[in-house]
N, CA, C and O atoms as CSV, one atom per row, in Angstrom:
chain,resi,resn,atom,element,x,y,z
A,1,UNK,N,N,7.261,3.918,8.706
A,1,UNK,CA,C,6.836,3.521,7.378
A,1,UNK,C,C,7.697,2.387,6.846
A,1,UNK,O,O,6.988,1.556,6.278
A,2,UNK,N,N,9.316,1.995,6.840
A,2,UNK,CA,C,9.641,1.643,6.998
A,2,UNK,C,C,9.262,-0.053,6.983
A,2,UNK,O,O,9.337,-0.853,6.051
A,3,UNK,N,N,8.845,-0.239,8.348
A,3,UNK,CA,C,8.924,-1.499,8.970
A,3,UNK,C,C,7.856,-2.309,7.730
A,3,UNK,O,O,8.166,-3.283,7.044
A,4,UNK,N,N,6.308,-1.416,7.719
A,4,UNK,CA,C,5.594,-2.297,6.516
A,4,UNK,C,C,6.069,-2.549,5.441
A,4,UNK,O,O,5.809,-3.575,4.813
A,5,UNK,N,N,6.953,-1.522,5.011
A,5,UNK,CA,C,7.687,-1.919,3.787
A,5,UNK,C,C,8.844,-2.900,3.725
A,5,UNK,O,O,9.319,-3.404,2.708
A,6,UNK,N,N,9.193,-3.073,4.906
A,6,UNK,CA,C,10.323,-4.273,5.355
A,6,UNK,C,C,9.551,-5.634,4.833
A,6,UNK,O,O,9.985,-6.273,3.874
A,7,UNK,N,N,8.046,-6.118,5.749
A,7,UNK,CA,C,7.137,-6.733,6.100
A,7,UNK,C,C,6.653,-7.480,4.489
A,7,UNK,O,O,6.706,-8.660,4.143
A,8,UNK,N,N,6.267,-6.472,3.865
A,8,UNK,CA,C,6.229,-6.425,2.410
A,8,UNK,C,C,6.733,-7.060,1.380
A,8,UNK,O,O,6.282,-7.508,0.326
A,9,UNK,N,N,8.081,-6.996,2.051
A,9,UNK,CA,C,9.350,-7.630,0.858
A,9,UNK,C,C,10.182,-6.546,0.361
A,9,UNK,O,O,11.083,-6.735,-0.456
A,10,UNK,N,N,9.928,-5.582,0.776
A,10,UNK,CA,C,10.610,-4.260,0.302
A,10,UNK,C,C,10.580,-3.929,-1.477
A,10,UNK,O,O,11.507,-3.784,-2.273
A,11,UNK,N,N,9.836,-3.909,-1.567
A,11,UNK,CA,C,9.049,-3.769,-2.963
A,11,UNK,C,C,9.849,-2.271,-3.299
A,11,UNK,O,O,10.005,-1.209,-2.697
A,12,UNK,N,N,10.216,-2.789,-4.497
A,12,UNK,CA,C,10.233,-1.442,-5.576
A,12,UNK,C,C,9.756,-0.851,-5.644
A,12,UNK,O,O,8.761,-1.513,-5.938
A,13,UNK,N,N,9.152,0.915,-5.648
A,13,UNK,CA,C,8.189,1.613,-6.027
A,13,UNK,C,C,7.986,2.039,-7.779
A,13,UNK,O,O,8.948,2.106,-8.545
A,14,UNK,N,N,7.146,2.191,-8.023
A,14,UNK,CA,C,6.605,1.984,-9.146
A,14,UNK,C,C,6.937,3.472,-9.755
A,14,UNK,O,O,7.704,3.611,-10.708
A,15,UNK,N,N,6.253,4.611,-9.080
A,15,UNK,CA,C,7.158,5.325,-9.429
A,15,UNK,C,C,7.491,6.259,-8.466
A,15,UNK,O,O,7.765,5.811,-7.352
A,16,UNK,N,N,7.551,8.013,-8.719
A,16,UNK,CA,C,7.971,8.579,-8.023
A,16,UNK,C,C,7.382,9.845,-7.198
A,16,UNK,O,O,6.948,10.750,-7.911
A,17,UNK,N,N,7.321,9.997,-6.081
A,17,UNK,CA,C,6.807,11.034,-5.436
A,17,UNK,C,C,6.906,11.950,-5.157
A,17,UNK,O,O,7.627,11.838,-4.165
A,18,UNK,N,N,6.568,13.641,-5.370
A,18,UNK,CA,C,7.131,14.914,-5.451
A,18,UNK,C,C,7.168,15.108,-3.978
A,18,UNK,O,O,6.082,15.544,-3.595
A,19,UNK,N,N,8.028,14.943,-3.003
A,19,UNK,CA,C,8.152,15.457,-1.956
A,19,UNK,C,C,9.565,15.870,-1.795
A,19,UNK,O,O,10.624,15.247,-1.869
A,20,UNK,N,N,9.189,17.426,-1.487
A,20,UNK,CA,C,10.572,18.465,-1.490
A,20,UNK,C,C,11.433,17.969,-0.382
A,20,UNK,O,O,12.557,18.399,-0.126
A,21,UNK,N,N,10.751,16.947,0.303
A,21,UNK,CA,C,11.986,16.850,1.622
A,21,UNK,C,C,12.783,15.736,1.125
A,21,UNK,O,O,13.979,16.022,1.175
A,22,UNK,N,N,12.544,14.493,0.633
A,22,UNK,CA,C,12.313,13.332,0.594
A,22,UNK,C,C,13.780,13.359,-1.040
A,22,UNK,O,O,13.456,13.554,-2.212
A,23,UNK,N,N,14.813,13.183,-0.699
A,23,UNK,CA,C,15.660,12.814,-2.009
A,23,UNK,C,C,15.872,11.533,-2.232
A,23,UNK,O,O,15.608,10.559,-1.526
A,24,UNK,N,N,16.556,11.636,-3.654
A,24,UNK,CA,C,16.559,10.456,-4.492
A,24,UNK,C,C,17.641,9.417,-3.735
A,24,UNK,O,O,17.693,8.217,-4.005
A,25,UNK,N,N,18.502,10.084,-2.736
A,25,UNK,CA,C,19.587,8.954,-2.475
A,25,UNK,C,C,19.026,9.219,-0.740
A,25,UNK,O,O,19.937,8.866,0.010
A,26,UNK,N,N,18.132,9.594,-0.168
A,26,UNK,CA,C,17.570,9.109,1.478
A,26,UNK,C,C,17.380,7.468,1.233
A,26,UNK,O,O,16.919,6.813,0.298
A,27,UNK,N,N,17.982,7.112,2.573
A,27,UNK,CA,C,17.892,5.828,2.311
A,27,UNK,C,C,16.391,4.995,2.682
A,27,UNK,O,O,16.169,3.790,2.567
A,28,UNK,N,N,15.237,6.347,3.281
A,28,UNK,CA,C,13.970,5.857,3.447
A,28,UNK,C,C,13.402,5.749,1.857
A,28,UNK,O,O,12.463,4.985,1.632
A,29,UNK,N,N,13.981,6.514,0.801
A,29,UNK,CA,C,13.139,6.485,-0.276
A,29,UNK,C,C,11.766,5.573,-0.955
A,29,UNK,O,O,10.548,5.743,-1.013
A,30,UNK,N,N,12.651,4.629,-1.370
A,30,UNK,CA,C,11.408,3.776,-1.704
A,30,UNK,C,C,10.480,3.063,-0.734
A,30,UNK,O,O,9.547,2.365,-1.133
A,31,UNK,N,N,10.762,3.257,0.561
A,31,UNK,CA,C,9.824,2.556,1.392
A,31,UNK,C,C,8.956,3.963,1.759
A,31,UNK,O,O,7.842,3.636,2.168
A,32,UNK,N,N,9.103,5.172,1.738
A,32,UNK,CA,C,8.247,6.610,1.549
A,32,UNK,C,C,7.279,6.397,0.032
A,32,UNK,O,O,6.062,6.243,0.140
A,33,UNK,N,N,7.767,6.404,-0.984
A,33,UNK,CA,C,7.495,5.970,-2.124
A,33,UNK,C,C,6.285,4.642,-2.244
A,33,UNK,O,O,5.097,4.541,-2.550
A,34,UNK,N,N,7.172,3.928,-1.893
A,34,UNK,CA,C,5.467,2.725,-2.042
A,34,UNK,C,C,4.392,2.719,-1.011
A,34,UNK,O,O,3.374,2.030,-1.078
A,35,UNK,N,N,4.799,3.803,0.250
A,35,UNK,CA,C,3.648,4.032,1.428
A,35,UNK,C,C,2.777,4.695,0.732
A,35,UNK,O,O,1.605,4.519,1.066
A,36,UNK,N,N,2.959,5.329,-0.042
A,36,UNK,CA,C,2.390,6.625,-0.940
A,36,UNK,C,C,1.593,5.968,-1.385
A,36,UNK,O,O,0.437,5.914,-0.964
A,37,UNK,N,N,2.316,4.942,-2.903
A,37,UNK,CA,C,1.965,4.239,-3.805
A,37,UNK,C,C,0.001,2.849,-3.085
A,37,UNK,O,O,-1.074,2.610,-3.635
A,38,UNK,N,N,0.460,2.525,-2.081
A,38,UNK,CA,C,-0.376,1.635,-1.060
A,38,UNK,C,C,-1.246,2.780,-0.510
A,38,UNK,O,O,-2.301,2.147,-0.544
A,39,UNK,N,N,-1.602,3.966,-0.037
A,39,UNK,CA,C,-2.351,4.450,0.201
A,39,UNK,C,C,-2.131,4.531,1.709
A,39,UNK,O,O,-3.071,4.993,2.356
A,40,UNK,N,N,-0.976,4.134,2.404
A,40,UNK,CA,C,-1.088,4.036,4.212
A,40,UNK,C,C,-0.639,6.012,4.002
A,40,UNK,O,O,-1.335,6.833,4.599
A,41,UNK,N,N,0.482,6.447,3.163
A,41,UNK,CA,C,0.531,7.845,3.694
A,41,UNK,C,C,0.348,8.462,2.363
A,41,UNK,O,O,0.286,8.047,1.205
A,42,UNK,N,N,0.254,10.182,3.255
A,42,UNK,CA,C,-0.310,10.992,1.738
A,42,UNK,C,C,0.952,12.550,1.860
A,42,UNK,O,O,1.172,13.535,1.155
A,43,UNK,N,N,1.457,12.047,3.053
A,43,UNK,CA,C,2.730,12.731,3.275
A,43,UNK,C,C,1.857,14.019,4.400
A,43,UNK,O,O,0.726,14.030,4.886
A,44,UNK,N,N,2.866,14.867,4.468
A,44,UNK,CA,C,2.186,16.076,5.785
A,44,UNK,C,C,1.598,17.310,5.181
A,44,UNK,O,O,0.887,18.118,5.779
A,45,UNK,N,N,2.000,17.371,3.837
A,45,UNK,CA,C,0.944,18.911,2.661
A,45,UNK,C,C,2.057,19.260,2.505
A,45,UNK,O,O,3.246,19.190,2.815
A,46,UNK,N,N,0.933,19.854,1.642
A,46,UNK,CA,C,2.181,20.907,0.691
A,46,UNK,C,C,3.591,20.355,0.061
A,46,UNK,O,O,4.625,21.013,-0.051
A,47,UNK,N,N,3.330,18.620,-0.429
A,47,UNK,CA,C,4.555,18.482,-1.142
A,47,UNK,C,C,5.625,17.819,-0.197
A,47,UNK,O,O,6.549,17.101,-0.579
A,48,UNK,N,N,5.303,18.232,1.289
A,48,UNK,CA,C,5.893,17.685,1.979
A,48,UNK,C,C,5.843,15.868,2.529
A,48,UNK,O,O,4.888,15.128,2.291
A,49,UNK,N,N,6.847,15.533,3.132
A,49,UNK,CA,C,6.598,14.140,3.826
A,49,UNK,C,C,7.271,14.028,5.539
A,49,UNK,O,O,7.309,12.978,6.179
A,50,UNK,N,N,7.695,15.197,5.970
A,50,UNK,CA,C,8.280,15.232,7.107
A,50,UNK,C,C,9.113,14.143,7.943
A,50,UNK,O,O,8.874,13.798,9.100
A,51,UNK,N,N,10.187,13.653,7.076
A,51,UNK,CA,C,10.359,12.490,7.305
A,51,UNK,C,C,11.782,12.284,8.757
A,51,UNK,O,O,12.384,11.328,9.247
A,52,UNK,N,N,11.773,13.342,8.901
A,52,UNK,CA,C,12.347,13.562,10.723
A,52,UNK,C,C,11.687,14.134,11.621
A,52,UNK,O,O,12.076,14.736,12.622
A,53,UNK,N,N,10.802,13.958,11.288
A,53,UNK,CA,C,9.414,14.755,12.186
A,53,UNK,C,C,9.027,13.347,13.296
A,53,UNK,O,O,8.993,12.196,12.861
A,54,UNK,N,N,8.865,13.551,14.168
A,54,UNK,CA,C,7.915,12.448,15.482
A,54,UNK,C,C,6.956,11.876,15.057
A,54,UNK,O,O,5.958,12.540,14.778
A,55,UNK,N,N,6.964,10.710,14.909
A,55,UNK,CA,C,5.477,10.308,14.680
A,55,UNK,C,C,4.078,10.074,15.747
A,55,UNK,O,O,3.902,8.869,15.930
A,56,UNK,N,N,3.434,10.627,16.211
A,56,UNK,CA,C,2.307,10.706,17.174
A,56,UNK,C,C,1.590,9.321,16.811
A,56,UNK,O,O,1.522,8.560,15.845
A,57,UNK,N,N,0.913,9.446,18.592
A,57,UNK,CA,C,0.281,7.592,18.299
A,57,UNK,C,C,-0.887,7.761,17.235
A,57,UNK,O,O,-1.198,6.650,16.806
A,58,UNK,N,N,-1.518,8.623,16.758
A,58,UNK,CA,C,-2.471,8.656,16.019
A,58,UNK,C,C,-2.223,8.400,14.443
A,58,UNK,O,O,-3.022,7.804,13.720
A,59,UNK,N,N,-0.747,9.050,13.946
A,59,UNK,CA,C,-0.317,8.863,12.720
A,59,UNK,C,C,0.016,7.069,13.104
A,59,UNK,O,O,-0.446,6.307,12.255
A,60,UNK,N,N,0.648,6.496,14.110
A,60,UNK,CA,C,0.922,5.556,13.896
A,60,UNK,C,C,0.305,4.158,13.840
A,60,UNK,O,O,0.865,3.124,13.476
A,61,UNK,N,N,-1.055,4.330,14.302
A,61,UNK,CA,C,-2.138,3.416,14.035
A,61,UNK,C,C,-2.624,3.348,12.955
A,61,UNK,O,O,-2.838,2.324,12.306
A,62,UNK,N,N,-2.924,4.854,12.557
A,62,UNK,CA,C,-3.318,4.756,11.435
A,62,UNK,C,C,-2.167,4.388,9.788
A,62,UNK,O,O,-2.728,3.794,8.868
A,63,UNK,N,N,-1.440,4.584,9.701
A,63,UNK,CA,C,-0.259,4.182,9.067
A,63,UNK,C,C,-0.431,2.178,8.970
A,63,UNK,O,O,-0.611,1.524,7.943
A,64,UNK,N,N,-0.330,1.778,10.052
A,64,UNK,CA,C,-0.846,0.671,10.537
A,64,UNK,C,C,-2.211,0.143,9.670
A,64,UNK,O,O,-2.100,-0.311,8.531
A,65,UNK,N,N,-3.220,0.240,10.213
A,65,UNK,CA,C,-4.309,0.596,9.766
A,65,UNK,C,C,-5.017,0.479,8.061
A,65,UNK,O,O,-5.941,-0.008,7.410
A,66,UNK,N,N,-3.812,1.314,7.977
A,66,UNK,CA,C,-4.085,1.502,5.953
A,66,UNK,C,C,-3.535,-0.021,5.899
A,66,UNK,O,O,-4.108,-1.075,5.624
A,67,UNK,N,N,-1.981,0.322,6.330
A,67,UNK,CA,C,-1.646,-1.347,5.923
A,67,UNK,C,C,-2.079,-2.144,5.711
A,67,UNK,O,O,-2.109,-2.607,4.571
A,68,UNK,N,N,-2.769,-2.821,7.005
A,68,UNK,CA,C,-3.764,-3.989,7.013
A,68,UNK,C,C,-4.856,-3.907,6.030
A,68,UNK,O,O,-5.641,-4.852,6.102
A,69,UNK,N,N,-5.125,-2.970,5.077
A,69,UNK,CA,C,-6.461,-2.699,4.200
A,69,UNK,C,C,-7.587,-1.398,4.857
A,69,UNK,O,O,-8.430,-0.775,4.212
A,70,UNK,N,N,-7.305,-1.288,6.112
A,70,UNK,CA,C,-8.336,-0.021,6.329
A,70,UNK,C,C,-9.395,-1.128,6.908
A,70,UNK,O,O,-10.483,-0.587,6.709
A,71,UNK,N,N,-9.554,-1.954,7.307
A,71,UNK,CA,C,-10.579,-2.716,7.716
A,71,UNK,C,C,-11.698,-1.763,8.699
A,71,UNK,O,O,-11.138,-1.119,9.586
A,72,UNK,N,N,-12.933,-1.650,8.628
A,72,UNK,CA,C,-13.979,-1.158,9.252
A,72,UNK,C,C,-13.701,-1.799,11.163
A,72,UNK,O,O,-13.235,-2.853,11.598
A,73,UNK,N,N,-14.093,-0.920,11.651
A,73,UNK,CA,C,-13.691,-1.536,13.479
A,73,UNK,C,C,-14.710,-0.556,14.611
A,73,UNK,O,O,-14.915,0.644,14.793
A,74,UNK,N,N,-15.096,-1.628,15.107
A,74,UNK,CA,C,-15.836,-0.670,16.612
A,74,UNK,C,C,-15.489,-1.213,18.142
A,74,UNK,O,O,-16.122,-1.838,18.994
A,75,UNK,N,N,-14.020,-0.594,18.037
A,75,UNK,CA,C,-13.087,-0.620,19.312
A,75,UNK,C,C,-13.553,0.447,20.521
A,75,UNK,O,O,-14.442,1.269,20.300
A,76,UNK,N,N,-13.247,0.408,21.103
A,76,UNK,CA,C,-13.428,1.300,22.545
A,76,UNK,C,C,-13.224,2.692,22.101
A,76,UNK,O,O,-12.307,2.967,21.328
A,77,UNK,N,N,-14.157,3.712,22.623
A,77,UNK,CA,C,-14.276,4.951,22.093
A,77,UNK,C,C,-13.257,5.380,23.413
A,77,UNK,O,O,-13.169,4.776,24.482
A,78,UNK,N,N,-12.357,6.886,22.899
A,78,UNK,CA,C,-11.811,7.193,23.967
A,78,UNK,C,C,-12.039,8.688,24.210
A,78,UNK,O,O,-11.889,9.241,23.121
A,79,UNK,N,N,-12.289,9.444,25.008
A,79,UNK,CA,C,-12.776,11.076,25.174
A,79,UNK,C,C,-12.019,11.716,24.524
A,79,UNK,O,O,-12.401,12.761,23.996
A,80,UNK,N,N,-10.735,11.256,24.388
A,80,UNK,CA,C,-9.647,12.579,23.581
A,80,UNK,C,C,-9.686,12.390,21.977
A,80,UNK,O,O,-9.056,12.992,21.108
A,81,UNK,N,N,-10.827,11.146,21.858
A,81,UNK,CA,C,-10.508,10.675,20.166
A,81,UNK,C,C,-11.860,11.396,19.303
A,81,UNK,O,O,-12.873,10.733,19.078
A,82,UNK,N,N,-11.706,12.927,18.836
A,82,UNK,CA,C,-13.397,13.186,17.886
A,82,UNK,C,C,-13.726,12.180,17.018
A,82,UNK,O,O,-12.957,11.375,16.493
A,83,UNK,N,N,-15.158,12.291,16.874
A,83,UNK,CA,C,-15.580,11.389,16.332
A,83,UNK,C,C,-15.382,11.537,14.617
A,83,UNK,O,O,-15.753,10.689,13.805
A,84,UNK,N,N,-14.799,12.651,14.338
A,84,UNK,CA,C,-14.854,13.390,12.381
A,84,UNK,C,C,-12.922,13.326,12.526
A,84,UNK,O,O,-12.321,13.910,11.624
A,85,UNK,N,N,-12.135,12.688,13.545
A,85,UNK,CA,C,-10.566,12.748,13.162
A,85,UNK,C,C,-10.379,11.457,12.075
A,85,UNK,O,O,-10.921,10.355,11.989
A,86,UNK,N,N,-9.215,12.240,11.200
A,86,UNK,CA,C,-8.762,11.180,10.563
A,86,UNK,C,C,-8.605,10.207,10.978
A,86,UNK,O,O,-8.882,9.231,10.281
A,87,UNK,N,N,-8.362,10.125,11.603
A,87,UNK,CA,C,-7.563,8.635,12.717
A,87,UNK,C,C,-8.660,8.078,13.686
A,87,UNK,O,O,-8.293,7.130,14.381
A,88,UNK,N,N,-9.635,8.408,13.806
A,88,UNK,CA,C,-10.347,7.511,14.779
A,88,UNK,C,C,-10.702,6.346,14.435
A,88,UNK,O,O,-10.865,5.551,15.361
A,89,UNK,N,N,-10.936,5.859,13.028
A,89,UNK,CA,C,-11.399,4.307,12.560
A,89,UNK,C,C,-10.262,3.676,13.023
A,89,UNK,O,O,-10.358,2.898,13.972
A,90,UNK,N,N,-8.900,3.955,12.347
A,90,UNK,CA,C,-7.742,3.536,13.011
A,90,UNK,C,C,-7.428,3.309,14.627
A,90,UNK,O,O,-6.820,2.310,15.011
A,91,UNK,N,N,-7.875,4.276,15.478
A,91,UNK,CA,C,-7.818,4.250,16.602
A,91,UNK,C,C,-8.966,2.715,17.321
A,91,UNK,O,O,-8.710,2.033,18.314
A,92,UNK,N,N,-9.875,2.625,16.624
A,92,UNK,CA,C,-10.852,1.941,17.226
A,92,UNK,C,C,-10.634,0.662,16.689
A,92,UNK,O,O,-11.402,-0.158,17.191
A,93,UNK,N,N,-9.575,0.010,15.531
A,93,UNK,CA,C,-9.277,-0.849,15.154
A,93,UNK,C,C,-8.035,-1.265,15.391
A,93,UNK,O,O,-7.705,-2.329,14.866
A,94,UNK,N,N,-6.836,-0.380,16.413
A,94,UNK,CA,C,-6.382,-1.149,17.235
A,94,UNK,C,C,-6.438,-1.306,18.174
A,94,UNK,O,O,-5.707,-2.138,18.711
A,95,UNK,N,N,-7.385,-0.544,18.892
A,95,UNK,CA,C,-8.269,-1.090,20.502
A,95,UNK,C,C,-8.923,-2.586,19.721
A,95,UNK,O,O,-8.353,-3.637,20.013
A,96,UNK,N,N,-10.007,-2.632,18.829
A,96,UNK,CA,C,-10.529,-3.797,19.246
A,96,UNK,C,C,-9.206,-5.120,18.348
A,96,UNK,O,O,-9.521,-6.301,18.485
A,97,UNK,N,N,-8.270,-4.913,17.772
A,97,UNK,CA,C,-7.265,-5.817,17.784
A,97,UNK,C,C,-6.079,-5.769,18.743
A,97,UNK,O,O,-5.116,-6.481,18.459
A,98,UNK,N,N,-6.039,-5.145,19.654
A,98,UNK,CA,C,-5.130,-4.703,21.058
A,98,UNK,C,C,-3.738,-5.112,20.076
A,98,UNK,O,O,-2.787,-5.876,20.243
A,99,UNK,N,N,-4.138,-4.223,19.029
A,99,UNK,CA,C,-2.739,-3.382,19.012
A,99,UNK,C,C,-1.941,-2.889,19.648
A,99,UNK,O,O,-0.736,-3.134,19.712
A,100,UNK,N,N,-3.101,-1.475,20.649
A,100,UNK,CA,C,-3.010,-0.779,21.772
A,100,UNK,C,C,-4.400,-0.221,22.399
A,100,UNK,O,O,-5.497,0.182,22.014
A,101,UNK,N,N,-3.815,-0.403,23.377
A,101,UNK,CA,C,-5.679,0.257,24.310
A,101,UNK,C,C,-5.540,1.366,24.988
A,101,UNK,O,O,-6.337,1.727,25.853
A,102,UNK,N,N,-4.281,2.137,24.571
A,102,UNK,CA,C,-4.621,3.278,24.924
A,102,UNK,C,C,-3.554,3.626,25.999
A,102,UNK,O,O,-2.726,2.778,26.332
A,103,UNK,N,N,-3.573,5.105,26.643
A,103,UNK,CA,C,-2.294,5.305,27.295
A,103,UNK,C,C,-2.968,5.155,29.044
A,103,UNK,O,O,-2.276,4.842,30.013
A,104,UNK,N,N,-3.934,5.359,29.070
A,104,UNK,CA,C,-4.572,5.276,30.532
A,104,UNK,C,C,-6.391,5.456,30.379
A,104,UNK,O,O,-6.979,5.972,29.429
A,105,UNK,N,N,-6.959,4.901,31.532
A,105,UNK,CA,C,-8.416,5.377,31.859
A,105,UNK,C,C,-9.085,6.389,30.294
A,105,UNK,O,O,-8.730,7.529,29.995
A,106,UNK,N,N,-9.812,5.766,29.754
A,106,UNK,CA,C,-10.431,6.501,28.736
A,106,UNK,C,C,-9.331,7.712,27.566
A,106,UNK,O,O,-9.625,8.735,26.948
A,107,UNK,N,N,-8.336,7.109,27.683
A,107,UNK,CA,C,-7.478,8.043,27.195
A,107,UNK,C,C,-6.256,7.247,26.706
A,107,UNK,O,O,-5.463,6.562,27.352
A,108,UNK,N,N,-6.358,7.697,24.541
A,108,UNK,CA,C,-5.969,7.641,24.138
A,108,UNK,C,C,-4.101,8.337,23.966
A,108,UNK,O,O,-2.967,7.858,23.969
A,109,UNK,N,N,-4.680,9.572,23.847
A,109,UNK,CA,C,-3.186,9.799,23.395
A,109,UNK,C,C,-2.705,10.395,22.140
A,109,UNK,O,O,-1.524,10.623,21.879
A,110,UNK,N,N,-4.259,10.750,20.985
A,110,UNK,CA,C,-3.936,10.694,19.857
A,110,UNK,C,C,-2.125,11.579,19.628
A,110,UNK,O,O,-1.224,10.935,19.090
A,111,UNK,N,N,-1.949,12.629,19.983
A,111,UNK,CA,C,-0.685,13.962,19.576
A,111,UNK,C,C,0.287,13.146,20.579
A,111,UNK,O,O,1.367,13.148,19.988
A,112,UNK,N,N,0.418,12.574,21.579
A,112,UNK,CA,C,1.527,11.741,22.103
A,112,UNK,C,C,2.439,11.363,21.027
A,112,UNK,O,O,2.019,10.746,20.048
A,113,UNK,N,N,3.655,11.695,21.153
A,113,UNK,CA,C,4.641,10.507,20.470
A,113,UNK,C,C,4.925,9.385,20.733
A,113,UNK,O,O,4.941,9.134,21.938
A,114,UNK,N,N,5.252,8.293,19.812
A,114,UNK,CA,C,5.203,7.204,20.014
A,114,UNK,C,C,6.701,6.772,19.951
A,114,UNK,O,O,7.386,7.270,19.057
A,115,UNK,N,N,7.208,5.987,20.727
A,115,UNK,CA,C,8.320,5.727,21.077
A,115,UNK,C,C,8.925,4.268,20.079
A,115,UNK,O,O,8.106,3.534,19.525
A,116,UNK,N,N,10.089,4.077,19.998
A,116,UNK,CA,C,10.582,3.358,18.621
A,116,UNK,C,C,9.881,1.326,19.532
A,116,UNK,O,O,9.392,0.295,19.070
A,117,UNK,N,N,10.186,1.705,20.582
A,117,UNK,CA,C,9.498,0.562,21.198
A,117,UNK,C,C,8.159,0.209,20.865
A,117,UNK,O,O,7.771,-0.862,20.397
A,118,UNK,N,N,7.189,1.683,21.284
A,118,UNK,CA,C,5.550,1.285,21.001
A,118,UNK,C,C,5.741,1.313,19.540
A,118,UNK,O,O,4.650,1.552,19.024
A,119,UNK,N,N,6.442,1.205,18.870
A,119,UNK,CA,C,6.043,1.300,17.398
A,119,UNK,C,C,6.446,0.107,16.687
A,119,UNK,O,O,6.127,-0.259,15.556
A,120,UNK,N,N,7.341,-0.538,17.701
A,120,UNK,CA,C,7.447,-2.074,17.288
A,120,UNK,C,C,6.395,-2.820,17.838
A,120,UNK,O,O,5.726,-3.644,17.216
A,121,UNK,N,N,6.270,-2.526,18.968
A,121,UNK,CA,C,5.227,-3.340,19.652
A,121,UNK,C,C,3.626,-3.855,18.346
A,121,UNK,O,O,3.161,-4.887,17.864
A,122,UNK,N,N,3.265,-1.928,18.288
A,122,UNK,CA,C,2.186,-2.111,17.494
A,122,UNK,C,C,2.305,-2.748,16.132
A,122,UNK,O,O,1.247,-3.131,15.632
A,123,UNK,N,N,3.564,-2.947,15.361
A,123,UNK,CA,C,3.933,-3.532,14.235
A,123,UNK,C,C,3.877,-4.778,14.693
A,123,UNK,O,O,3.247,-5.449,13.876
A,124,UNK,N,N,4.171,-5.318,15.457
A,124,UNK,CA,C,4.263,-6.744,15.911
A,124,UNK,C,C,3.195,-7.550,16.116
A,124,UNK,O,O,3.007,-8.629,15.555
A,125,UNK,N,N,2.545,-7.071,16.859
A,125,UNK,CA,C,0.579,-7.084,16.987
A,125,UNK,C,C,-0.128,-7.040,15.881
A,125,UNK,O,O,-0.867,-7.947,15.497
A,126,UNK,N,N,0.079,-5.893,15.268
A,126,UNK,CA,C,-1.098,-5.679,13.855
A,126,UNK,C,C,-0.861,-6.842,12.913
A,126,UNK,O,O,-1.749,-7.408,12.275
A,127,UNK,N,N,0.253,-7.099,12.895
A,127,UNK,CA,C,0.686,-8.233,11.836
A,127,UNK,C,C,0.489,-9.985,12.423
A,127,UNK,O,O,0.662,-10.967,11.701
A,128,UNK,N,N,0.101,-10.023,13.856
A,128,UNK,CA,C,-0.611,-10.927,14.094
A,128,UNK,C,C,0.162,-12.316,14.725
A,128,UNK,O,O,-0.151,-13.503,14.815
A,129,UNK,N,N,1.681,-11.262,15.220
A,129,UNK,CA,C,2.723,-12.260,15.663
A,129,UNK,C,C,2.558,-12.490,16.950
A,129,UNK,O,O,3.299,-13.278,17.537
């Protein structure tokens, strides 16, 4: 979450977000805070934001995804991706911007973790460098 908010300018958040994990002096704060504020996250429920938790390639496209505006996309369908998941517009909009195409043969990857590498990679790409 982070990196878009780097990307951004590191914007102030406007205001503040009830997440029991998430304190006032973490030094992710306001870049958790204006992900919120932008609509890329809505945190993990219940108040929560799981913010040492793994991020899976599916949260991380889509995270991505919002960023860029949520743009509509009809990328390569993959067998492990349902067609009613949160994340599949996301998924199919960085196949057809080869963000990423996936981990092998018809196969995504959505619950895979994504490694601090693929997560630059895909930041690097989506943003069009």
């Amino acid at each position: 979450v982070s990196s878009p908010w780097r990307a951004a300018g590191s914007p102030a958040p406007a205001g503040d977000a009830a997440f029991s994990d998430v304190k006032s002096d973490d030094y992710f704060r306001d870049a958790v805070l204006w992900a919120v504020e932008e609509g890329i996250t809505h945190g993990t429920g219940s108040g929560t934001f799981s913010p040492y938790a793994p991020v899976s390639r599916a949260q991380a496209v889509t995270f991505l995804h919002r960023y860029v505006g949520a743009p509509a996309a009809s990328g390569a369908t993959f067998a492990d991706i349902p067609a009613d998941a949160y994340y599949t517009v996301a998924v199919k909009w960085a196949s057809a911007t080869d963000v990423t195409n996936g981990i092998g043969v018809d196969t995504f990857g959505p619950a895979a973790g994504c490694t601090r590498g693929q997560v630059v990679t895909f930041l690097y790409r989506s943003l069009g460098k």
